[in-house]
Amino acid sequence: MPLRYHPAKAVAVAIGNAIPLVILPIALMRILPSFLPIELPLELQGLEKFIISIGSLAAVFAGLAAFYGKGLVWRAVFGSARQGTRVAWIYFVFSGGLISLDFGLFDFAEISFSLDFQRLLYILYAAILLMAVYFILEFVVYRETQRVEEYSEEYY
Amino acid sequence: MGAAGRPKGRGILLTVRIVSVLASLLFSALLITTILLAMPGNLEFIPPEMEEGDLRFEDGILYLDTSFTLGNGGYHDITNFSVTVQAIVQDDLVVTDYATTPVNIPVGERREVGISIPVDLEPLLSSGYLLFEPANVSFTIGMSGTTTRGLIDFAASVTFEQQFDPLISDFSFGVLNLSQDSGEWVLTVPYTVDAASFLQEPANATFSILDDTGTLLGQANATIDLGVPVAGNLTFDIDSAKAMELLADPQDLTIQVTLELPGDLTFTFETVVTLPGG
């Protein structure tokens, strides 16, 4: 196998991404409700499936991006896809930055709570998507080096 | 670049990567520390202690004066924090819609937020709510503000309903007595009034008595000290011919009451009384 592929690094990166994107959130969702005085809404069950599917996809993309060496087009493709799925993950997990909760308190009062952190998420999306730009720039910068290496391998 | 050398543009790449990673970490940290604000103990709320003197009646408007303390034990300053209070009577009439002046609460500090909620009694009295009958008042107390360097807006509200005693619980008339005094016919009407204790103001009352055709028979004025149960007698001077007619043929009479409270607060109601048969 040529040196421009890194299978061990790919597995390590995929697992490293699965921990914060899948394992930790699912564990928190299973453990936290037992400590809260209120019942979590049913929508959170749908969110659990989403975290597993999109989180796993982001981890796989991260692994694939790590598998390919710098200057290979697939590293740029999977690297950008990884950042895109991360943005989607954050968007859905944090409800697009608009969280609104309504619940009753002992049939006496109705309590509502809302949080609008869209502006913060927009900056976070920009920071994450900047990494996608990084993968594209990296491909442009390392493309020539990669071609020279491929040529050297074929020639020798 | 050389064949195996370093490619050009690695500096830009490194910069983009560092900026992206640092920005992601910074704003993730801001998000996490903001969510921690919602954890118990980080946002401290000391509710107001209601006392008798908190309720005052001034120029036709009822004021609820109180204050509460809010402490910021979180990680970010809170700016533009304000409290709103809305009261709706019988799901119909908005009697107050109040917002405090916004305050800033730096990290680790407490702020006492004074509130003076005005309740305009004029629409309340003219609509007839809280007169003689208790009414349900729905309160919505909300608070809102901005935190995390202006990047996050938060709002919370609690809505609860409470039944209130009427502002004027009793304004009734006793047995009428039509008698002759020094050649003049006088109709004496005993009355009792019971109003909410915070309405500790003398009110000017005008009483008009009408017969069953709507003809004005007489008028009387009285100054009534509200806030404590009051009893008194009204005397109407009645035309002798009309007095004789009433004695011969007792009929239902209508008393129209116009009560003028301080602050140009006026309410009118009427009640039917019966002259006992002679």
Short mmCIF file of C-alpha atoms in Angstrom, two decimals:
data_model
loop_
_atom_site.label_atom_id
_atom_site.label_comp_id
_atom_site.label_asym_id
_atom_site.label_seq_id
_atom_site.Cartn_x
_atom_site.Cartn_y
_atom_site.Cartn_z
CA MET A 1 0.00 0.00 0.00
CA PRO A 2 1.45 3.43 -0.85
CA LEU A 3 2.42 5.72 2.04
CA ARG A 4 -0.23 8.23 1.07
CA TYR A 5 -2.91 6.03 2.72
CA HIS A 6 -3.10 5.88 6.51
CA PRO A 7 -5.46 3.10 7.71
CA ALA A 8 -4.40 3.13 11.37
CA LYS A 9 -4.77 6.89 11.59
CA ALA A 10 -8.18 6.59 9.89
CA VAL A 11 -9.48 4.18 12.55
CA ALA A 12 -8.08 6.31 15.38
CA VAL A 13 -9.59 9.51 13.98
CA ALA A 14 -12.99 7.84 13.36
CA ILE A 15 -13.12 6.58 16.95
CA GLY A 16 -11.87 9.94 18.22
CA ASN A 17 -14.75 11.67 16.39
CA ALA A 18 -17.35 9.10 17.42
CA ILE A 19 -16.71 9.77 21.10
CA PRO A 20 -17.86 13.45 21.19
CA LEU A 21 -20.38 13.13 18.35
CA VAL A 22 -22.13 9.86 19.22
CA ILE A 23 -21.03 8.05 22.38
CA LEU A 24 -20.88 10.97 24.82
CA PRO A 25 -24.18 12.65 23.79
CA ILE A 26 -26.06 9.34 23.81
CA ALA A 27 -24.63 8.48 27.22
CA LEU A 28 -25.66 11.90 28.56
CA MET A 29 -29.15 11.52 27.11
CA ARG A 30 -29.54 8.17 28.83
CA ILE A 31 -28.09 9.25 32.18
CA LEU A 32 -29.24 12.88 32.62
CA PRO A 33 -33.04 12.36 32.61
CA SER A 34 -32.85 10.36 35.85
CA PHE A 35 -31.36 13.43 37.57
CA LEU A 36 -33.87 15.95 36.20
CA PRO A 37 -37.13 16.78 37.98
CA ILE A 38 -39.05 16.97 34.70
CA GLU A 39 -39.69 14.45 31.95
CA LEU A 40 -37.82 15.10 28.74
CA PRO A 41 -40.03 15.63 25.70
CA LEU A 42 -40.59 12.79 23.22
CA GLU A 43 -38.80 14.70 20.46
CA LEU A 44 -35.54 13.87 22.20
CA GLN A 45 -36.00 10.22 21.20
CA GLY A 46 -35.92 11.30 17.55
CA LEU A 47 -32.86 13.36 18.35
CA GLU A 48 -31.12 10.23 19.68
CA LYS A 49 -31.56 8.47 16.31
CA PHE A 50 -30.31 11.60 14.57
CA ILE A 51 -27.22 11.82 16.77
CA ILE A 52 -26.40 8.19 16.02
CA SER A 53 -26.88 8.51 12.24
CA ILE A 54 -25.33 11.94 11.54
CA GLY A 55 -22.69 11.54 14.27
CA SER A 56 -21.63 8.18 12.84
CA LEU A 57 -21.54 9.66 9.34
CA ALA A 58 -19.35 12.54 10.55
CA ALA A 59 -17.03 10.02 12.26
CA VAL A 60 -16.82 7.90 9.08
CA PHE A 61 -16.08 10.98 6.97
CA ALA A 62 -13.41 12.04 9.47
CA GLY A 63 -11.86 8.56 9.26
CA LEU A 64 -11.92 8.59 5.47
CA ALA A 65 -10.40 12.10 5.36
CA ALA A 66 -7.62 10.84 7.63
CA PHE A 67 -7.19 7.72 5.50
CA TYR A 68 -6.18 9.70 2.41
CA GLY A 69 -2.93 11.61 2.41
CA LYS A 70 -2.55 15.32 1.83
CA GLY A 71 -2.96 16.34 -1.80
CA LEU A 72 -5.43 13.59 -2.65
CA VAL A 73 -8.81 14.80 -3.86
CA TRP A 74 -10.74 12.34 -1.66
CA ARG A 75 -9.17 13.83 1.47
CA ALA A 76 -10.54 17.22 0.40
CA VAL A 77 -13.95 15.70 -0.41
CA PHE A 78 -14.31 13.71 2.83
CA GLY A 79 -12.72 16.48 4.90
CA SER A 80 -15.27 18.99 3.60
CA ALA A 81 -18.08 16.45 4.02
CA ARG A 82 -16.94 15.88 7.63
CA GLN A 83 -17.23 19.60 8.36
CA GLY A 84 -20.62 19.75 6.63
CA THR A 85 -21.99 16.90 8.74
CA ARG A 86 -20.59 18.56 11.87
CA VAL A 87 -22.53 21.72 11.04
CA ALA A 88 -25.69 19.64 10.46
CA TRP A 89 -25.08 17.82 13.76
CA ILE A 90 -24.77 21.09 15.70
CA TYR A 91 -27.75 22.61 13.89
CA PHE A 92 -30.11 19.77 14.77
CA VAL A 93 -28.79 18.99 18.25
CA PHE A 94 -29.17 22.65 19.28
CA SER A 95 -32.44 23.15 17.33
CA GLY A 96 -30.85 25.74 15.06
CA GLY A 97 -30.05 27.92 18.06
CA LEU A 98 -33.65 28.42 19.15
CA ILE A 99 -34.65 26.38 22.17
CA SER A 100 -38.10 26.78 23.65
CA LEU A 101 -39.53 24.79 26.55
CA ASP A 102 -43.02 24.94 28.05
CA PHE A 103 -44.10 22.94 31.03
CA GLY A 104 -46.60 23.04 33.84
CA LEU A 105 -45.78 23.21 37.54
CA PHE A 106 -48.12 21.32 39.87
CA ASP A 107 -51.22 22.52 37.94
CA PHE A 108 -50.51 25.91 39.46
CA ALA A 109 -48.37 27.69 36.93
CA GLU A 110 -47.14 27.39 33.39
CA ILE A 111 -43.49 28.03 32.84
CA SER A 112 -41.89 28.79 29.53
CA PHE A 113 -38.22 29.21 28.77
CA SER A 114 -36.55 30.22 25.54
CA LEU A 115 -32.96 30.61 24.47
CA ASP A 116 -31.86 32.23 21.22
CA PHE A 117 -28.20 31.58 20.46
CA GLN A 118 -28.41 31.65 16.67
CA ARG A 119 -25.76 34.39 16.43
CA LEU A 120 -23.31 32.24 18.39
CA LEU A 121 -24.05 29.22 16.21
CA TYR A 122 -23.53 31.21 13.00
CA ILE A 123 -20.01 32.06 14.16
CA LEU A 124 -19.46 28.43 15.16
CA TYR A 125 -20.65 27.25 11.72
CA ALA A 126 -18.26 29.74 10.09
CA ALA A 127 -15.37 28.42 12.19
CA ILE A 128 -16.22 24.82 11.32
CA LEU A 129 -16.68 25.57 7.62
CA LEU A 130 -13.34 27.37 7.64
CA MET A 131 -11.88 23.92 8.23
CA ALA A 132 -13.61 22.75 5.03
CA VAL A 133 -11.86 25.62 3.26
CA TYR A 134 -8.67 24.33 4.87
CA PHE A 135 -9.14 20.88 3.28
CA ILE A 136 -9.68 22.44 -0.17
CA LEU A 137 -6.65 24.73 0.23
CA GLU A 138 -4.61 21.77 1.48
CA PHE A 139 -5.52 19.84 -1.68
CA VAL A 140 -4.44 22.80 -3.85
CA VAL A 141 -1.19 23.28 -1.94
CA TYR A 142 -0.19 19.58 -1.74
CA ARG A 143 -1.50 18.45 -5.15
CA GLU A 144 1.84 19.03 -6.87
CA THR A 145 3.79 17.27 -4.12
CA GLN A 146 1.43 14.30 -4.38
CA ARG A 147 1.84 14.16 -8.17
CA VAL A 148 5.63 14.20 -7.83
CA GLU A 149 5.47 11.35 -5.29
CA GLU A 150 3.14 9.31 -7.54
CA TYR A 151 5.46 9.93 -10.49
CA SER A 152 8.50 8.93 -8.42
CA GLU A 153 6.81 5.68 -7.30
CA GLU A 154 5.87 4.78 -10.88
CA TYR A 155 9.28 5.75 -12.29
CA TYR A 156 11.34 3.89 -9.70
CA MET B 1 9.32 23.94 -4.42
CA GLY B 2 11.67 21.05 -4.71
CA ALA B 3 10.54 17.58 -5.73
CA ALA B 4 10.48 16.36 -2.16
CA GLY B 5 10.58 19.82 -0.59
CA ARG B 6 7.95 21.72 1.28
CA PRO B 7 5.12 23.11 -0.85
CA LYS B 8 4.38 26.84 -0.89
CA GLY B 9 1.39 28.06 1.06
CA ARG B 10 1.89 25.91 4.14
CA GLY B 11 1.90 29.07 6.26
CA ILE B 12 -1.55 30.04 5.00
CA LEU B 13 -2.78 26.49 5.58
CA LEU B 14 -1.47 26.48 9.12
CA THR B 15 -3.08 29.86 9.80
CA VAL B 16 -6.46 28.74 8.44
CA ARG B 17 -6.30 25.58 10.50
CA ILE B 18 -5.31 27.34 13.71
CA VAL B 19 -8.00 30.02 13.26
CA SER B 20 -10.65 27.38 12.57
CA VAL B 21 -9.70 25.18 15.53
CA LEU B 22 -9.32 28.09 17.97
CA ALA B 23 -12.59 29.70 16.85
CA SER B 24 -14.42 26.36 17.13
CA LEU B 25 -13.02 25.79 20.62
CA LEU B 26 -13.73 29.35 21.75
CA PHE B 27 -17.34 29.43 20.60
CA SER B 28 -17.99 25.87 21.79
CA ALA B 29 -16.69 26.96 25.20
CA LEU B 30 -18.97 30.02 25.12
CA LEU B 31 -21.92 27.79 24.29
CA ILE B 32 -21.15 25.29 27.05
CA THR B 33 -20.52 27.97 29.69
CA THR B 34 -23.76 29.68 28.70
CA ILE B 35 -25.73 26.48 29.09
CA LEU B 36 -24.12 26.11 32.51
CA LEU B 37 -25.81 29.42 33.41
CA ALA B 38 -29.07 27.52 33.50
CA MET B 39 -27.67 25.15 36.11
CA PRO B 40 -28.99 25.63 39.65
CA GLY B 41 -27.03 28.17 41.63
CA ASN B 42 -25.60 30.05 38.71
CA LEU B 43 -28.59 32.30 38.26
CA GLU B 44 -29.77 33.28 41.71
CA PHE B 45 -33.26 34.65 42.16
CA ILE B 46 -34.39 36.00 45.49
CA PRO B 47 -38.15 36.56 45.23
CA PRO B 48 -39.87 39.62 46.64
CA GLU B 49 -41.35 39.54 50.12
CA MET B 50 -44.78 41.04 49.90
CA GLU B 51 -45.83 43.35 52.70
CA GLU B 52 -49.00 45.26 53.46
CA GLY B 53 -47.53 48.61 52.43
CA ASP B 54 -46.48 47.33 49.00
CA LEU B 55 -49.93 48.11 47.66
CA ARG B 56 -50.80 51.79 47.30
CA PHE B 57 -53.62 53.59 45.59
CA GLU B 58 -52.73 56.89 43.96
CA ASP B 59 -54.63 59.02 41.44
CA GLY B 60 -56.89 56.23 40.35
CA ILE B 61 -54.03 53.83 39.81
CA LEU B 62 -53.15 50.95 42.05
CA TYR B 63 -49.40 50.40 42.45
CA LEU B 64 -47.67 47.26 43.61
CA ASP B 65 -44.22 48.29 44.82
CA THR B 66 -41.73 45.56 45.49
CA SER B 67 -38.25 44.42 44.58
CA PHE B 68 -36.33 41.22 44.04
CA THR B 69 -32.67 40.36 43.81
CA LEU B 70 -30.95 38.60 40.95
CA GLY B 71 -27.43 37.24 41.26
CA ASN B 72 -25.21 36.24 38.35
CA GLY B 73 -23.09 33.26 39.37
CA GLY B 74 -22.48 32.22 35.77
CA TYR B 75 -19.55 32.85 33.49
CA HIS B 76 -20.86 35.75 31.40
CA ASP B 77 -22.26 39.18 32.14
CA ILE B 78 -25.98 39.61 31.72
CA THR B 79 -27.04 42.76 29.90
CA ASN B 80 -30.41 44.37 29.21
CA PHE B 81 -32.09 42.29 31.88
CA SER B 82 -35.68 43.33 32.40
CA VAL B 83 -38.80 42.00 34.00
CA THR B 84 -42.26 42.24 32.51
CA VAL B 85 -45.56 41.83 34.27
CA GLN B 86 -48.87 41.40 32.53
CA ALA B 87 -52.19 40.99 34.30
CA ILE B 88 -55.35 39.98 32.49
CA VAL B 89 -58.73 39.92 34.21
CA GLN B 90 -61.12 37.12 33.26
CA ASP B 91 -59.02 36.34 30.14
CA ASP B 92 -60.37 39.55 28.66
CA LEU B 93 -59.08 42.81 30.06
CA VAL B 94 -55.39 43.72 30.24
CA VAL B 95 -55.05 45.86 33.34
CA THR B 96 -51.28 46.09 33.41
CA ASP B 97 -48.49 45.55 30.95
CA TYR B 98 -45.33 46.64 32.68
CA ALA B 99 -41.60 46.35 32.00
CA THR B 100 -38.74 47.38 34.27
CA THR B 101 -35.85 49.52 33.13
CA PRO B 102 -33.17 47.15 31.77
CA VAL B 103 -30.19 46.50 34.09
CA ASN B 104 -26.80 44.88 33.59
CA ILE B 105 -25.61 42.19 36.01
CA PRO B 106 -21.87 41.53 35.88
CA VAL B 107 -20.50 38.09 36.76
CA GLY B 108 -20.46 37.40 40.50
CA GLU B 109 -22.67 40.35 41.38
CA ARG B 110 -26.21 40.82 42.56
CA ARG B 111 -28.67 43.47 41.50
CA GLU B 112 -31.81 44.54 43.25
CA VAL B 113 -34.50 45.17 40.68
CA GLY B 114 -37.23 47.47 41.89
CA ILE B 115 -40.64 47.12 40.36
CA SER B 116 -43.65 49.38 40.62
CA ILE B 117 -46.49 47.74 38.78
CA PRO B 118 -49.32 50.11 37.91
CA VAL B 119 -52.83 48.73 37.64
CA ASP B 120 -55.23 51.17 36.02
CA LEU B 121 -58.54 50.70 37.78
CA GLU B 122 -60.58 52.81 35.36
CA PRO B 123 -61.09 50.13 32.66
CA LEU B 124 -61.56 47.61 35.45
CA LEU B 125 -64.38 49.56 37.04
CA SER B 126 -65.98 50.61 33.76
CA SER B 127 -65.99 47.02 32.56
CA GLY B 128 -67.64 45.88 35.78
CA TYR B 129 -64.99 43.31 36.65
CA LEU B 130 -64.09 43.02 40.32
CA LEU B 131 -67.29 44.77 41.36
CA PHE B 132 -69.34 42.78 43.84
CA GLU B 133 -68.02 39.51 42.38
CA PRO B 134 -64.54 38.00 42.66
CA ALA B 135 -62.63 37.68 39.40
CA ASN B 136 -59.79 35.54 38.10
CA VAL B 137 -56.66 37.47 37.29
CA SER B 138 -54.02 35.81 35.18
CA PHE B 139 -50.48 37.04 35.83
CA THR B 140 -47.58 36.52 33.48
CA ILE B 141 -44.24 37.45 34.95
CA GLY B 142 -41.42 37.33 32.45
CA MET B 143 -37.76 38.07 32.46
CA SER B 144 -35.44 38.48 29.53
CA GLY B 145 -31.89 39.50 28.86
CA THR B 146 -28.79 39.01 26.81
CA THR B 147 -25.63 37.21 27.78
CA THR B 148 -22.38 35.83 26.39
CA ARG B 149 -21.18 39.10 24.89
CA GLY B 150 -24.52 39.84 23.27
CA LEU B 151 -24.58 36.53 21.41
CA ILE B 152 -27.35 34.84 23.36
CA ASP B 153 -30.84 36.08 24.23
CA PHE B 154 -32.78 34.33 26.94
CA ALA B 155 -36.32 34.67 28.20
CA ALA B 156 -38.40 32.92 30.80
CA SER B 157 -41.91 33.46 32.01
CA VAL B 158 -44.30 32.05 34.52
CA THR B 159 -48.06 32.33 34.20
CA PHE B 160 -50.42 31.70 37.06
CA GLU B 161 -54.00 32.54 37.87
CA GLN B 162 -55.36 33.86 41.10
CA GLN B 163 -58.83 34.76 42.28
CA PHE B 164 -59.19 38.26 43.67
CA ASP B 165 -61.81 39.65 45.97
CA PRO B 166 -63.87 42.44 44.40
CA LEU B 167 -62.69 46.03 44.78
CA ILE B 168 -66.15 46.91 46.06
CA SER B 169 -67.70 43.87 47.61
CA ASP B 170 -70.91 45.44 48.91
CA PHE B 171 -72.94 48.52 48.12
CA SER B 172 -76.45 47.78 49.23
CA PHE B 173 -79.52 49.64 50.38
CA GLY B 174 -81.85 48.87 53.26
CA VAL B 175 -85.55 49.39 53.73
CA LEU B 176 -86.80 52.71 52.37
CA ASN B 177 -88.79 55.00 54.58
CA LEU B 178 -90.96 57.78 53.18
CA SER B 179 -91.95 60.26 55.86
CA GLN B 180 -92.95 63.83 56.34
CA ASP B 181 -90.59 66.15 58.14
CA SER B 182 -91.56 69.79 58.82
CA GLY B 183 -94.07 69.65 56.00
CA GLU B 184 -91.54 68.29 53.49
CA TRP B 185 -91.59 64.70 52.25
CA VAL B 186 -88.32 62.89 52.75
CA LEU B 187 -87.30 59.47 51.50
CA THR B 188 -84.68 57.92 53.76
CA VAL B 189 -82.54 55.12 52.38
CA PRO B 190 -80.02 53.31 54.58
CA TYR B 191 -76.91 52.04 52.81
CA THR B 192 -73.84 49.94 53.55
CA VAL B 193 -70.55 49.95 51.64
CA ASP B 194 -67.62 47.58 51.87
CA ALA B 195 -64.57 48.12 49.66
CA ALA B 196 -61.06 46.74 49.41
CA SER B 197 -58.84 47.95 52.23
CA PHE B 198 -56.28 49.55 49.92
CA LEU B 199 -58.93 51.98 48.65
CA GLN B 200 -58.45 54.10 51.74
CA GLU B 201 -59.74 57.27 50.17
CA PRO B 202 -62.88 59.37 50.68
CA ALA B 203 -65.11 59.03 47.64
CA ASN B 204 -67.81 61.43 46.57
CA ALA B 205 -71.03 59.62 45.81
CA THR B 206 -74.03 61.00 43.98
CA PHE B 207 -77.32 59.14 44.28
CA SER B 208 -80.28 59.70 41.98
CA ILE B 209 -83.61 58.06 42.62
CA LEU B 210 -85.99 57.43 39.74
CA ASP B 211 -89.47 56.04 39.52
CA ASP B 212 -90.55 53.21 37.26
CA THR B 213 -91.00 55.61 34.32
CA GLY B 214 -87.46 56.92 34.70
CA THR B 215 -88.47 60.27 36.13
CA LEU B 216 -85.98 61.77 38.55
CA LEU B 217 -87.52 62.00 42.00
CA GLY B 218 -84.58 63.37 43.93
CA GLN B 219 -80.84 63.47 44.41
CA ALA B 220 -78.51 63.08 47.34
CA ASN B 221 -74.78 63.37 47.88
CA ALA B 222 -72.49 61.73 50.38
CA THR B 223 -68.81 61.41 51.08
CA ILE B 224 -67.94 57.81 51.82
CA ASP B 225 -64.72 56.75 53.50
CA LEU B 226 -63.70 53.63 51.67
CA GLY B 227 -61.42 50.96 53.04
CA VAL B 228 -63.57 50.22 56.08
CA PRO B 229 -67.17 49.00 56.21
CA VAL B 230 -69.38 52.07 56.13
CA ALA B 231 -73.08 52.48 56.92
CA GLY B 232 -75.18 55.61 56.51
CA ASN B 233 -78.49 57.10 55.50
CA LEU B 234 -79.40 58.97 52.38
CA THR B 235 -82.20 61.48 52.39
CA PHE B 236 -84.01 62.49 49.24
CA ASP B 237 -86.40 65.43 49.20
CA ILE B 238 -89.49 64.24 47.35
CA ASP B 239 -92.20 66.35 45.78
CA SER B 240 -95.37 66.07 47.92
CA ALA B 241 -97.61 65.06 45.02
CA LYS B 242 -95.15 62.31 44.01
CA ALA B 243 -94.87 61.24 47.65
CA MET B 244 -98.62 60.85 47.91
CA GLU B 245 -98.60 58.87 44.68
CA LEU B 246 -95.87 56.55 45.99
CA LEU B 247 -97.70 56.01 49.24
CA ALA B 248 -100.91 55.18 47.40
CA ASP B 249 -99.21 52.96 44.86
CA PRO B 250 -95.84 51.60 46.08
CA GLN B 251 -93.58 50.76 43.16
CA ASP B 252 -90.04 49.71 42.37
CA LEU B 253 -87.60 52.60 42.37
CA THR B 254 -84.19 52.76 40.83
CA ILE B 255 -81.19 54.25 42.59
CA GLN B 256 -78.35 55.31 40.32
CA VAL B 257 -74.99 55.60 42.08
CA THR B 258 -72.02 57.52 40.75
CA LEU B 259 -68.91 57.03 42.85
CA GLU B 260 -66.01 59.38 42.25
CA LEU B 261 -62.71 58.06 43.49
CA PRO B 262 -59.53 60.15 43.52
CA GLY B 263 -57.78 60.45 40.18
CA ASP B 264 -60.95 61.09 38.17
CA LEU B 265 -61.86 57.49 38.69
CA THR B 266 -65.60 57.17 38.36
CA PHE B 267 -67.91 54.26 38.24
CA THR B 268 -71.64 54.10 38.01
CA PHE B 269 -74.11 51.39 38.79
CA GLU B 270 -77.80 51.21 39.53
CA THR B 271 -79.93 49.06 41.71
CA VAL B 272 -83.65 48.54 42.15
CA VAL B 273 -85.21 49.12 45.55
CA THR B 274 -88.79 48.62 46.63
CA LEU B 275 -90.80 51.05 48.66
CA PRO B 276 -92.70 49.06 51.24
CA GLY B 277 -96.48 49.22 50.93
CA GLY B 278 -98.26 51.66 53.18
#
